[in-house]
Structure formats: C-alpha cells, structure tokens
Amino acid sequence: MRISCSTVLFLSTFGGAVAFVPSAVSNHREARVQMSSAAATNISLDPKEAVKLFGRLAEKYIMLDDTGGMCCYSACKDCEYREPGGGYRMADQSASRPKWIPVYDERKFEAMGKAHTSKWSAELFADGPAVTKEEFVDALTTKLEYSPPLGGPYVSKSAAKLENSEGASLVFDLLAGDKEKLTKHRMSTRLRELSDGEEGITWASFQRIVGAE
C-alpha cells in the first residue's frame, strides 16, 4: 500500500473539507465531491487486499425498496413499479456470494414482515454505538468472517488473512474523517454518500473508493 504526503494531508483535513460545499448543493452533489477528493489522493491498495476487506463487510442479502413487493411482476403496461430501463423495482435481493455492503444499519418492511440488520452494524458495533480506530481495525481484521465475494480477484477463505492493518485503517479514515470515533450513524451516512445513491456498495464501487482499481 502506498500513501503519499497528499494522502496524509487529505486524511487530516477530510472532516473540514465538506464545510466548503455550499449549503444549496444537494447531498448527492456533496457525496460526489467527497468521492472525487478521495480518488484524487494517491492512495493505492492492492486489489487482493481490498477483496479481503470487501469480503468481510459484504453480504448475500440486501433490502431495497418496500414498494417493490407490491408489484405483481406480470409486465403490466405503464406499471408504476417498473424502472425506466424496463426492470422491476425489487423489495430485496439475494446473491450466491457476498455482493453488497448495505448502506443501512437496520431496515424493516413491516407490511411484508421483513427485517434485516447489516453485518457491519451487528459485528463492528457489537459493544456499542461507536468505535475507536483501534477497535474498528481489530474487529475488521480479526472478528468479521471472510467469504469470497462477487467481484474482484478471487481470494479463497484459507488465503484471506490480511497482511497488515493498513487497509482497515484506510477504510476507517474514509468513513470517520477527522473524528476519533466512528459512530454507527456516521458509518451509515458515509456509506450512503459513497454509494452514489444505491442501497448497497458493490465491488465495483468499493475498489474505486479504496483506490484498488
């Protein structure tokens, strides 16, 4: 992993940088500014090390849109539950291998009797609503179970031991900014910003965020 002086400067000033975004700019625009700032720094994480992190945070199931479950999926003309591209709005999705890092900590669709607590919420914040960098890194590197995810170079479970804590430290800094502790609420907010409007972060997005392209 290579971290330049400009990266150190970015990480030390990250939290204050957002203050310069005009209040009239939308949250979507703000998220894109923050993402481009991270990409502009000379951060380079080995793709295999990035996969080891992604495979610890990602999961096979995600809840998406509670209105999706109201569709009959019969290709009705002018269906309000269809996407502009022709696909259906889905209430939830499952994959054969871990595919998404949900942006939410917990989500409930009461009308459908469905609820889901994200893996990161349950396991990174098992002891409380906030963690220090040391606690975050320790949990991510030693406690969260790895499973080979969808996307990225294949890394088996037996080969998934992280070589060092630098990648986990980078993830904490991108989420917490200049804060000494990362709260569950802030992690959810930052994941939503970094997801560019999606309900979960896939490998394609994750590799850009951590500079593993």
mmCIF file with all atom_site columns, C-alpha atoms in Angstrom:
data_model
loop_
_atom_site.group_PDB
_atom_site.id
_atom_site.type_symbol
_atom_site.label_atom_id
_atom_site.label_alt_id
_atom_site.label_comp_id
_atom_site.label_asym_id
_atom_site.label_entity_id
_atom_site.label_seq_id
_atom_site.pdbx_PDB_ins_code
_atom_site.Cartn_x
_atom_site.Cartn_y
_atom_site.Cartn_z
_atom_site.occupancy
_atom_site.B_iso_or_equiv
_atom_site.pdbx_formal_charge
_atom_site.auth_seq_id
_atom_site.auth_comp_id
_atom_site.auth_asym_id
_atom_site.auth_atom_id
_atom_site.pdbx_PDB_model_num
ATOM 1   C CA . MET A 1 1   ? 0.000   0.000   0.000   1.00 0.00 ? 1   MET A CA 1
ATOM 2   C CA . ARG A 1 2   ? 1.388   3.406   -0.979  1.00 0.00 ? 2   ARG A CA 1
ATOM 3   C CA . ILE A 1 3   ? 0.270   6.540   0.847   1.00 0.00 ? 3   ILE A CA 1
ATOM 4   C CA . SER A 1 4   ? 1.671   9.875   -0.278  1.00 0.00 ? 4   SER A CA 1
ATOM 5   C CA . CYS A 1 5   ? 2.041   13.100  1.668   1.00 0.00 ? 5   CYS A CA 1
ATOM 6   C CA . SER A 1 6   ? -1.060  14.380  -0.103  1.00 0.00 ? 6   SER A CA 1
ATOM 7   C CA . THR A 1 7   ? -2.997  11.428  1.336   1.00 0.00 ? 7   THR A CA 1
ATOM 8   C CA . VAL A 1 8   ? -1.873  12.276  4.868   1.00 0.00 ? 8   VAL A CA 1
ATOM 9   C CA . LEU A 1 9   ? -2.958  15.863  4.318   1.00 0.00 ? 9   LEU A CA 1
ATOM 10  C CA . PHE A 1 10  ? -6.315  14.669  2.954   1.00 0.00 ? 10  PHE A CA 1
ATOM 11  C CA . LEU A 1 11  ? -6.975  12.363  5.877   1.00 0.00 ? 11  LEU A CA 1
ATOM 12  C CA . SER A 1 12  ? -6.079  15.035  8.414   1.00 0.00 ? 12  SER A CA 1
ATOM 13  C CA . THR A 1 13  ? -8.356  17.629  6.830   1.00 0.00 ? 13  THR A CA 1
ATOM 14  C CA . PHE A 1 14  ? -11.116 15.391  5.467   1.00 0.00 ? 14  PHE A CA 1
ATOM 15  C CA . GLY A 1 15  ? -13.737 16.250  8.023   1.00 0.00 ? 15  GLY A CA 1
ATOM 16  C CA . GLY A 1 16  ? -13.424 20.006  7.497   1.00 0.00 ? 16  GLY A CA 1
ATOM 17  C CA . ALA A 1 17  ? -13.341 19.864  3.723   1.00 0.00 ? 17  ALA A CA 1
ATOM 18  C CA . VAL A 1 18  ? -17.068 19.307  3.435   1.00 0.00 ? 18  VAL A CA 1
ATOM 19  C CA . ALA A 1 19  ? -17.714 22.633  5.151   1.00 0.00 ? 19  ALA A CA 1
ATOM 20  C CA . PHE A 1 20  ? -16.709 24.430  1.979   1.00 0.00 ? 20  PHE A CA 1
ATOM 21  C CA . VAL A 1 21  ? -19.523 22.815  -0.039  1.00 0.00 ? 21  VAL A CA 1
ATOM 22  C CA . PRO A 1 22  ? -22.305 25.452  -0.402  1.00 0.00 ? 22  PRO A CA 1
ATOM 23  C CA . SER A 1 23  ? -25.398 24.609  1.596   1.00 0.00 ? 23  SER A CA 1
ATOM 24  C CA . ALA A 1 24  ? -27.556 24.911  -1.513  1.00 0.00 ? 24  ALA A CA 1
ATOM 25  C CA . VAL A 1 25  ? -25.793 21.946  -3.124  1.00 0.00 ? 25  VAL A CA 1
ATOM 26  C CA . SER A 1 26  ? -27.670 18.676  -2.802  1.00 0.00 ? 26  SER A CA 1
ATOM 27  C CA . ASN A 1 27  ? -26.478 15.733  -0.715  1.00 0.00 ? 27  ASN A CA 1
ATOM 28  C CA . HIS A 1 28  ? -25.909 13.826  -3.949  1.00 0.00 ? 28  HIS A CA 1
ATOM 29  C CA . ARG A 1 29  ? -23.528 16.504  -5.197  1.00 0.00 ? 29  ARG A CA 1
ATOM 30  C CA . GLU A 1 30  ? -21.760 16.616  -1.839  1.00 0.00 ? 30  GLU A CA 1
ATOM 31  C CA . ALA A 1 31  ? -21.209 12.871  -1.948  1.00 0.00 ? 31  ALA A CA 1
ATOM 32  C CA . ARG A 1 32  ? -19.686 13.109  -5.405  1.00 0.00 ? 32  ARG A CA 1
ATOM 33  C CA . VAL A 1 33  ? -17.335 15.874  -4.233  1.00 0.00 ? 33  VAL A CA 1
ATOM 34  C CA . GLN A 1 34  ? -16.168 13.745  -1.320  1.00 0.00 ? 34  GLN A CA 1
ATOM 35  C CA . MET A 1 35  ? -15.680 10.695  -3.526  1.00 0.00 ? 35  MET A CA 1
ATOM 36  C CA . SER A 1 36  ? -13.641 12.642  -6.073  1.00 0.00 ? 36  SER A CA 1
ATOM 37  C CA . SER A 1 37  ? -11.485 14.071  -3.275  1.00 0.00 ? 37  SER A CA 1
ATOM 38  C CA . ALA A 1 38  ? -10.678 10.566  -2.059  1.00 0.00 ? 38  ALA A CA 1
ATOM 39  C CA . ALA A 1 39  ? -9.914  9.412   -5.595  1.00 0.00 ? 39  ALA A CA 1
ATOM 40  C CA . ALA A 1 40  ? -7.657  12.428  -6.176  1.00 0.00 ? 40  ALA A CA 1
ATOM 41  C CA . THR A 1 41  ? -5.294  11.397  -3.376  1.00 0.00 ? 41  THR A CA 1
ATOM 42  C CA . ASN A 1 42  ? -2.522  8.980   -4.234  1.00 0.00 ? 42  ASN A CA 1
ATOM 43  C CA . ILE A 1 43  ? -3.979  6.020   -2.350  1.00 0.00 ? 43  ILE A CA 1
ATOM 44  C CA . SER A 1 44  ? -3.203  2.620   -3.797  1.00 0.00 ? 44  SER A CA 1
ATOM 45  C CA . LEU A 1 45  ? -4.463  -0.568  -2.170  1.00 0.00 ? 45  LEU A CA 1
ATOM 46  C CA . ASP A 1 46  ? -3.602  -3.940  -3.637  1.00 0.00 ? 46  ASP A CA 1
ATOM 47  C CA . PRO A 1 47  ? -6.769  -5.409  -5.211  1.00 0.00 ? 47  PRO A CA 1
ATOM 48  C CA . LYS A 1 48  ? -6.404  -8.706  -3.350  1.00 0.00 ? 48  LYS A CA 1
ATOM 49  C CA . GLU A 1 49  ? -6.078  -6.913  -0.021  1.00 0.00 ? 49  GLU A CA 1
ATOM 50  C CA . ALA A 1 50  ? -9.141  -4.841  -0.957  1.00 0.00 ? 50  ALA A CA 1
ATOM 51  C CA . VAL A 1 51  ? -11.102 -8.025  -1.731  1.00 0.00 ? 51  VAL A CA 1
ATOM 52  C CA . LYS A 1 52  ? -10.192 -9.383  1.703   1.00 0.00 ? 52  LYS A CA 1
ATOM 53  C CA . LEU A 1 53  ? -11.773 -6.290  3.250   1.00 0.00 ? 53  LEU A CA 1
ATOM 54  C CA . PHE A 1 54  ? -14.805 -6.298  0.967   1.00 0.00 ? 54  PHE A CA 1
ATOM 55  C CA . GLY A 1 55  ? -15.404 -9.991  1.644   1.00 0.00 ? 55  GLY A CA 1
ATOM 56  C CA . ARG A 1 56  ? -15.571 -9.221  5.362   1.00 0.00 ? 56  ARG A CA 1
ATOM 57  C CA . LEU A 1 57  ? -18.051 -6.358  5.023   1.00 0.00 ? 57  LEU A CA 1
ATOM 58  C CA . ALA A 1 58  ? -20.261 -7.528  2.159   1.00 0.00 ? 58  ALA A CA 1
ATOM 59  C CA . GLU A 1 59  ? -23.201 -9.904  2.434   1.00 0.00 ? 59  GLU A CA 1
ATOM 60  C CA . LYS A 1 60  ? -25.512 -12.010 0.300   1.00 0.00 ? 60  LYS A CA 1
ATOM 61  C CA . TYR A 1 61  ? -28.775 -10.261 1.150   1.00 0.00 ? 61  TYR A CA 1
ATOM 62  C CA . ILE A 1 62  ? -29.975 -6.672  0.914   1.00 0.00 ? 62  ILE A CA 1
ATOM 63  C CA . MET A 1 63  ? -33.307 -4.907  1.412   1.00 0.00 ? 63  MET A CA 1
ATOM 64  C CA . LEU A 1 64  ? -34.047 -2.327  -1.256  1.00 0.00 ? 64  LEU A CA 1
ATOM 65  C CA . ASP A 1 65  ? -37.492 -0.764  -1.759  1.00 0.00 ? 65  ASP A CA 1
ATOM 66  C CA . ASP A 1 66  ? -40.581 -1.652  0.234   1.00 0.00 ? 66  ASP A CA 1
ATOM 67  C CA . THR A 1 67  ? -42.837 -0.636  -2.662  1.00 0.00 ? 67  THR A CA 1
ATOM 68  C CA . GLY A 1 68  ? -41.210 -3.276  -4.851  1.00 0.00 ? 68  GLY A CA 1
ATOM 69  C CA . GLY A 1 69  ? -43.110 -6.046  -3.117  1.00 0.00 ? 69  GLY A CA 1
ATOM 70  C CA . MET A 1 70  ? -46.424 -4.535  -4.231  1.00 0.00 ? 70  MET A CA 1
ATOM 71  C CA . CYS A 1 71  ? -45.799 -5.403  -7.900  1.00 0.00 ? 71  CYS A CA 1
ATOM 72  C CA . CYS A 1 72  ? -47.419 -8.475  -9.461  1.00 0.00 ? 72  CYS A CA 1
ATOM 73  C CA . TYR A 1 73  ? -44.459 -8.873  -11.878 1.00 0.00 ? 73  TYR A CA 1
ATOM 74  C CA . SER A 1 74  ? -46.753 -9.524  -14.843 1.00 0.00 ? 74  SER A CA 1
ATOM 75  C CA . ALA A 1 75  ? -45.190 -6.935  -17.174 1.00 0.00 ? 75  ALA A CA 1
ATOM 76  C CA . CYS A 1 76  ? -48.251 -4.681  -16.961 1.00 0.00 ? 76  CYS A CA 1
ATOM 77  C CA . LYS A 1 77  ? -48.163 -1.675  -19.264 1.00 0.00 ? 77  LYS A CA 1
ATOM 78  C CA . ASP A 1 78  ? -47.206 1.580   -17.513 1.00 0.00 ? 78  ASP A CA 1
ATOM 79  C CA . CYS A 1 79  ? -46.577 -0.239  -14.229 1.00 0.00 ? 79  CYS A CA 1
ATOM 80  C CA . GLU A 1 80  ? -45.506 2.240   -11.558 1.00 0.00 ? 80  GLU A CA 1
ATOM 81  C CA . TYR A 1 81  ? -43.154 -0.338  -10.079 1.00 0.00 ? 81  TYR A CA 1
ATOM 82  C CA . ARG A 1 82  ? -41.020 -0.699  -13.208 1.00 0.00 ? 82  ARG A CA 1
ATOM 83  C CA . GLU A 1 83  ? -37.658 1.013   -13.606 1.00 0.00 ? 83  GLU A CA 1
ATOM 84  C CA . PRO A 1 84  ? -37.034 3.374   -16.565 1.00 0.00 ? 84  PRO A CA 1
ATOM 85  C CA . GLY A 1 85  ? -34.793 0.744   -18.144 1.00 0.00 ? 85  GLY A CA 1
ATOM 86  C CA . GLY A 1 86  ? -37.555 -1.856  -18.019 1.00 0.00 ? 86  GLY A CA 1
ATOM 87  C CA . GLY A 1 87  ? -36.546 -3.776  -14.907 1.00 0.00 ? 87  GLY A CA 1
ATOM 88  C CA . TYR A 1 88  ? -38.654 -4.253  -11.809 1.00 0.00 ? 88  TYR A CA 1
ATOM 89  C CA . ARG A 1 89  ? -38.307 -2.354  -8.562  1.00 0.00 ? 89  ARG A CA 1
ATOM 90  C CA . MET A 1 90  ? -37.357 -5.062  -6.099  1.00 0.00 ? 90  MET A CA 1
ATOM 91  C CA . ALA A 1 91  ? -38.121 -5.197  -2.383  1.00 0.00 ? 91  ALA A CA 1
ATOM 92  C CA . ASP A 1 92  ? -34.958 -7.180  -1.695  1.00 0.00 ? 92  ASP A CA 1
ATOM 93  C CA . GLN A 1 93  ? -32.316 -9.239  -3.431  1.00 0.00 ? 93  GLN A CA 1
ATOM 94  C CA . SER A 1 94  ? -30.117 -12.218 -2.689  1.00 0.00 ? 94  SER A CA 1
ATOM 95  C CA . ALA A 1 95  ? -26.885 -13.418 -4.268  1.00 0.00 ? 95  ALA A CA 1
ATOM 96  C CA . SER A 1 96  ? -24.955 -16.666 -4.229  1.00 0.00 ? 96  SER A CA 1
ATOM 97  C CA . ARG A 1 97  ? -21.916 -14.938 -2.701  1.00 0.00 ? 97  ARG A CA 1
ATOM 98  C CA . PRO A 1 98  ? -21.486 -11.686 -0.744  1.00 0.00 ? 98  PRO A CA 1
ATOM 99  C CA . LYS A 1 99  ? -22.279 -8.836  -3.130  1.00 0.00 ? 99  LYS A CA 1
ATOM 100 C CA . TRP A 1 100 ? -23.352 -5.732  -1.198  1.00 0.00 ? 100 TRP A CA 1
ATOM 101 C CA . ILE A 1 101 ? -22.302 -3.630  1.768   1.00 0.00 ? 101 ILE A CA 1
ATOM 102 C CA . PRO A 1 102 ? -25.720 -2.260  2.771   1.00 0.00 ? 102 PRO A CA 1
ATOM 103 C CA . VAL A 1 103 ? -25.803 1.473   3.454   1.00 0.00 ? 103 VAL A CA 1
ATOM 104 C CA . TYR A 1 104 ? -28.266 0.958   6.314   1.00 0.00 ? 104 TYR A CA 1
ATOM 105 C CA . ASP A 1 105 ? -27.581 -0.431  9.764   1.00 0.00 ? 105 ASP A CA 1
ATOM 106 C CA . GLU A 1 106 ? -31.080 -1.872  10.080  1.00 0.00 ? 106 GLU A CA 1
ATOM 107 C CA . ARG A 1 107 ? -34.132 -1.880  7.840   1.00 0.00 ? 107 ARG A CA 1
ATOM 108 C CA . LYS A 1 108 ? -37.697 -3.103  8.321   1.00 0.00 ? 108 LYS A CA 1
ATOM 109 C CA . PHE A 1 109 ? -40.538 -3.609  5.861   1.00 0.00 ? 109 PHE A CA 1
ATOM 110 C CA . GLU A 1 110 ? -43.329 -4.116  8.363   1.00 0.00 ? 110 GLU A CA 1
ATOM 111 C CA . ALA A 1 111 ? -46.036 -4.713  5.768   1.00 0.00 ? 111 ALA A CA 1
ATOM 112 C CA . MET A 1 112 ? -44.007 -7.632  4.410   1.00 0.00 ? 112 MET A CA 1
ATOM 113 C CA . GLY A 1 113 ? -42.846 -8.882  7.776   1.00 0.00 ? 113 GLY A CA 1
ATOM 114 C CA . LYS A 1 114 ? -39.214 -8.476  6.752   1.00 0.00 ? 114 LYS A CA 1
ATOM 115 C CA . ALA A 1 115 ? -36.295 -7.045  8.698   1.00 0.00 ? 115 ALA A CA 1
ATOM 116 C CA . HIS A 1 116 ? -32.541 -7.049  8.238   1.00 0.00 ? 116 HIS A CA 1
ATOM 117 C CA . THR A 1 117 ? -29.609 -5.888  10.353  1.00 0.00 ? 117 THR A CA 1
ATOM 118 C CA . SER A 1 118 ? -26.469 -5.386  8.296   1.00 0.00 ? 118 SER A CA 1
ATOM 119 C CA . LYS A 1 119 ? -23.399 -7.427  9.109   1.00 0.00 ? 119 LYS A CA 1
ATOM 120 C CA . TRP A 1 120 ? -21.244 -4.348  9.692   1.00 0.00 ? 120 TRP A CA 1
ATOM 121 C CA . SER A 1 121 ? -23.761 -2.932  12.149  1.00 0.00 ? 121 SER A CA 1
ATOM 122 C CA . ALA A 1 122 ? -24.096 -6.135  14.148  1.00 0.00 ? 122 ALA A CA 1
ATOM 123 C CA . GLU A 1 123 ? -20.419 -7.060  14.245  1.00 0.00 ? 123 GLU A CA 1
ATOM 124 C CA . LEU A 1 124 ? -18.405 -3.828  14.108  1.00 0.00 ? 124 LEU A CA 1
ATOM 125 C CA . PHE A 1 125 ? -20.648 -2.191  16.700  1.00 0.00 ? 125 PHE A CA 1
ATOM 126 C CA . ALA A 1 126 ? -21.369 -5.246  18.835  1.00 0.00 ? 126 ALA A CA 1
ATOM 127 C CA . ASP A 1 127 ? -20.274 -3.465  22.024  1.00 0.00 ? 127 ASP A CA 1
ATOM 128 C CA . GLY A 1 128 ? -21.859 -0.061  21.480  1.00 0.00 ? 128 GLY A CA 1
ATOM 129 C CA . PRO A 1 129 ? -22.872 2.693   19.032  1.00 0.00 ? 129 PRO A CA 1
ATOM 130 C CA . ALA A 1 130 ? -19.310 3.972   18.476  1.00 0.00 ? 130 ALA A CA 1
ATOM 131 C CA . VAL A 1 131 ? -15.845 2.507   17.978  1.00 0.00 ? 131 VAL A CA 1
ATOM 132 C CA . THR A 1 132 ? -12.322 3.893   18.070  1.00 0.00 ? 132 THR A CA 1
ATOM 133 C CA . LYS A 1 133 ? -9.972  3.325   15.158  1.00 0.00 ? 133 LYS A CA 1
ATOM 134 C CA . GLU A 1 134 ? -8.178  0.610   17.092  1.00 0.00 ? 134 GLU A CA 1
ATOM 135 C CA . GLU A 1 135 ? -11.450 -1.185  17.848  1.00 0.00 ? 135 GLU A CA 1
ATOM 136 C CA . PHE A 1 136 ? -12.642 -0.845  14.249  1.00 0.00 ? 136 PHE A CA 1
ATOM 137 C CA . VAL A 1 137 ? -9.407  -2.207  12.802  1.00 0.00 ? 137 VAL A CA 1
ATOM 138 C CA . ASP A 1 138 ? -9.297  -5.081  15.270  1.00 0.00 ? 138 ASP A CA 1
ATOM 139 C CA . ALA A 1 139 ? -12.883 -6.102  14.538  1.00 0.00 ? 139 ALA A CA 1
ATOM 140 C CA . LEU A 1 140 ? -12.494 -5.840  10.769  1.00 0.00 ? 140 LEU A CA 1
ATOM 141 C CA . THR A 1 141 ? -9.216  -7.744  10.633  1.00 0.00 ? 141 THR A CA 1
ATOM 142 C CA . THR A 1 142 ? -9.795  -10.449 13.253  1.00 0.00 ? 142 THR A CA 1
ATOM 143 C CA . LYS A 1 143 ? -13.507 -10.806 14.026  1.00 0.00 ? 143 LYS A CA 1
ATOM 144 C CA . LEU A 1 144 ? -15.530 -10.370 10.833  1.00 0.00 ? 144 LEU A CA 1
ATOM 145 C CA . GLU A 1 145 ? -15.660 -13.618 8.894   1.00 0.00 ? 145 GLU A CA 1
ATOM 146 C CA . TYR A 1 146 ? -14.480 -13.534 5.297   1.00 0.00 ? 146 TYR A CA 1
ATOM 147 C CA . SER A 1 147 ? -16.311 -15.158 2.401   1.00 0.00 ? 147 SER A CA 1
ATOM 148 C CA . PRO A 1 148 ? -15.189 -14.899 -1.242  1.00 0.00 ? 148 PRO A CA 1
ATOM 149 C CA . PRO A 1 149 ? -17.367 -12.112 -2.666  1.00 0.00 ? 149 PRO A CA 1
ATOM 150 C CA . LEU A 1 150 ? -18.765 -11.446 -6.112  1.00 0.00 ? 150 LEU A CA 1
ATOM 151 C CA . GLY A 1 151 ? -16.306 -9.271  -7.996  1.00 0.00 ? 151 GLY A CA 1
ATOM 152 C CA . GLY A 1 152 ? -12.595 -8.634  -7.850  1.00 0.00 ? 152 GLY A CA 1
ATOM 153 C CA . PRO A 1 153 ? -9.740  -11.139 -7.928  1.00 0.00 ? 153 PRO A CA 1
ATOM 154 C CA . TYR A 1 154 ? -10.669 -14.452 -6.355  1.00 0.00 ? 154 TYR A CA 1
ATOM 155 C CA . VAL A 1 155 ? -9.263  -14.989 -2.867  1.00 0.00 ? 155 VAL A CA 1
ATOM 156 C CA . SER A 1 156 ? -10.178 -18.211 -1.065  1.00 0.00 ? 156 SER A CA 1
ATOM 157 C CA . LYS A 1 157 ? -11.198 -18.239 2.574   1.00 0.00 ? 157 LYS A CA 1
ATOM 158 C CA . SER A 1 158 ? -7.996  -20.039 3.530   1.00 0.00 ? 158 SER A CA 1
ATOM 159 C CA . ALA A 1 159 ? -5.903  -17.303 1.904   1.00 0.00 ? 159 ALA A CA 1
ATOM 160 C CA . ALA A 1 160 ? -7.888  -14.358 3.255   1.00 0.00 ? 160 ALA A CA 1
ATOM 161 C CA . LYS A 1 161 ? -5.674  -13.379 6.175   1.00 0.00 ? 161 LYS A CA 1
ATOM 162 C CA . LEU A 1 162 ? -4.863  -9.676  5.931   1.00 0.00 ? 162 LEU A CA 1
ATOM 163 C CA . GLU A 1 163 ? -1.152  -8.981  5.576   1.00 0.00 ? 163 GLU A CA 1
ATOM 164 C CA . ASN A 1 164 ? -1.378  -5.865  7.757   1.00 0.00 ? 164 ASN A CA 1
ATOM 165 C CA . SER A 1 165 ? -3.868  -3.373  9.191   1.00 0.00 ? 165 SER A CA 1
ATOM 166 C CA . GLU A 1 166 ? -3.255  -0.586  6.679   1.00 0.00 ? 166 GLU A CA 1
ATOM 167 C CA . GLY A 1 167 ? -6.293  -1.362  4.527   1.00 0.00 ? 167 GLY A CA 1
ATOM 168 C CA . ALA A 1 168 ? -8.629  -1.479  7.524   1.00 0.00 ? 168 ALA A CA 1
ATOM 169 C CA . SER A 1 169 ? -7.133  1.783   8.792   1.00 0.00 ? 169 SER A CA 1
ATOM 170 C CA . LEU A 1 170 ? -7.797  3.369   5.409   1.00 0.00 ? 170 LEU A CA 1
ATOM 171 C CA . VAL A 1 171 ? -11.436 2.286   5.489   1.00 0.00 ? 171 VAL A CA 1
ATOM 172 C CA . PHE A 1 172 ? -11.839 3.796   8.966   1.00 0.00 ? 172 PHE A CA 1
ATOM 173 C CA . ASP A 1 173 ? -10.314 7.098   7.842   1.00 0.00 ? 173 ASP A CA 1
ATOM 174 C CA . LEU A 1 174 ? -12.571 7.280   4.785   1.00 0.00 ? 174 LEU A CA 1
ATOM 175 C CA . LEU A 1 175 ? -15.604 6.695   6.980   1.00 0.00 ? 175 LEU A CA 1
ATOM 176 C CA . ALA A 1 176 ? -14.712 8.661   10.103  1.00 0.00 ? 176 ALA A CA 1
ATOM 177 C CA . GLY A 1 177 ? -12.774 11.548  8.569   1.00 0.00 ? 177 GLY A CA 1
ATOM 178 C CA . ASP A 1 178 ? -11.053 13.518  11.323  1.00 0.00 ? 178 ASP A CA 1
ATOM 179 C CA . LYS A 1 179 ? -13.193 12.022  14.101  1.00 0.00 ? 179 LYS A CA 1
ATOM 180 C CA . GLU A 1 180 ? -11.537 9.930   16.806  1.00 0.00 ? 180 GLU A CA 1
ATOM 181 C CA . LYS A 1 181 ? -14.544 7.615   16.916  1.00 0.00 ? 181 LYS A CA 1
ATOM 182 C CA . LEU A 1 182 ? -16.830 6.253   14.221  1.00 0.00 ? 182 LEU A CA 1
ATOM 183 C CA . THR A 1 183 ? -20.492 6.032   15.161  1.00 0.00 ? 183 THR A CA 1
ATOM 184 C CA . LYS A 1 184 ? -22.958 3.613   13.647  1.00 0.00 ? 184 LYS A CA 1
ATOM 185 C CA . HIS A 1 185 ? -24.985 6.562   12.355  1.00 0.00 ? 185 HIS A CA 1
ATOM 186 C CA . ARG A 1 186 ? -21.983 8.202   10.692  1.00 0.00 ? 186 ARG A CA 1
ATOM 187 C CA . MET A 1 187 ? -20.919 4.947   9.042   1.00 0.00 ? 187 MET A CA 1
ATOM 188 C CA . SER A 1 188 ? -24.393 4.561   7.565   1.00 0.00 ? 188 SER A CA 1
ATOM 189 C CA . THR A 1 189 ? -24.361 8.172   6.375   1.00 0.00 ? 189 THR A CA 1
ATOM 190 C CA . ARG A 1 190 ? -20.913 7.863   4.782   1.00 0.00 ? 190 ARG A CA 1
ATOM 191 C CA . LEU A 1 191 ? -21.766 4.570   3.088   1.00 0.00 ? 191 LEU A CA 1
ATOM 192 C CA . ARG A 1 192 ? -24.850 6.205   1.614   1.00 0.00 ? 192 ARG A CA 1
ATOM 193 C CA . GLU A 1 193 ? -22.757 9.116   0.338   1.00 0.00 ? 193 GLU A CA 1
ATOM 194 C CA . LEU A 1 194 ? -20.149 6.805   -1.150  1.00 0.00 ? 194 LEU A CA 1
ATOM 195 C CA . SER A 1 195 ? -22.753 4.535   -2.757  1.00 0.00 ? 195 SER A CA 1
ATOM 196 C CA . ASP A 1 196 ? -23.804 7.324   -5.136  1.00 0.00 ? 196 ASP A CA 1
ATOM 197 C CA . GLY A 1 197 ? -27.490 6.795   -4.476  1.00 0.00 ? 197 GLY A CA 1
ATOM 198 C CA . GLU A 1 198 ? -27.529 2.984   -4.362  1.00 0.00 ? 198 GLU A CA 1
ATOM 199 C CA . GLU A 1 199 ? -28.737 0.943   -1.387  1.00 0.00 ? 199 GLU A CA 1
ATOM 200 C CA . GLY A 1 200 ? -25.513 -1.029  -1.214  1.00 0.00 ? 200 GLY A CA 1
ATOM 201 C CA . ILE A 1 201 ? -21.865 -0.758  -2.224  1.00 0.00 ? 201 ILE A CA 1
ATOM 202 C CA . THR A 1 202 ? -20.721 -3.405  -4.697  1.00 0.00 ? 202 THR A CA 1
ATOM 203 C CA . TRP A 1 203 ? -17.165 -4.399  -5.531  1.00 0.00 ? 203 TRP A CA 1
ATOM 204 C CA . ALA A 1 204 ? -17.064 -2.008  -8.498  1.00 0.00 ? 204 ALA A CA 1
ATOM 205 C CA . SER A 1 205 ? -17.716 0.932   -6.182  1.00 0.00 ? 205 SER A CA 1
ATOM 206 C CA . PHE A 1 206 ? -15.609 -0.356  -3.296  1.00 0.00 ? 206 PHE A CA 1
ATOM 207 C CA . GLN A 1 207 ? -12.481 -0.728  -5.414  1.00 0.00 ? 207 GLN A CA 1
ATOM 208 C CA . ARG A 1 208 ? -12.764 2.872   -6.554  1.00 0.00 ? 208 ARG A CA 1
ATOM 209 C CA . ILE A 1 209 ? -13.342 4.142   -3.039  1.00 0.00 ? 209 ILE A CA 1
ATOM 210 C CA . VAL A 1 210 ? -10.208 2.451   -1.635  1.00 0.00 ? 210 VAL A CA 1
ATOM 211 C CA . GLY A 1 211 ? -8.070  3.035   -4.733  1.00 0.00 ? 211 GLY A CA 1
ATOM 212 C CA . ALA A 1 212 ? -7.760  -0.613  -5.761  1.00 0.00 ? 212 ALA A CA 1
ATOM 213 C CA . GLU A 1 213 ? -8.528  -0.167  -9.467  1.00 0.00 ? 213 GLU A CA 1
#
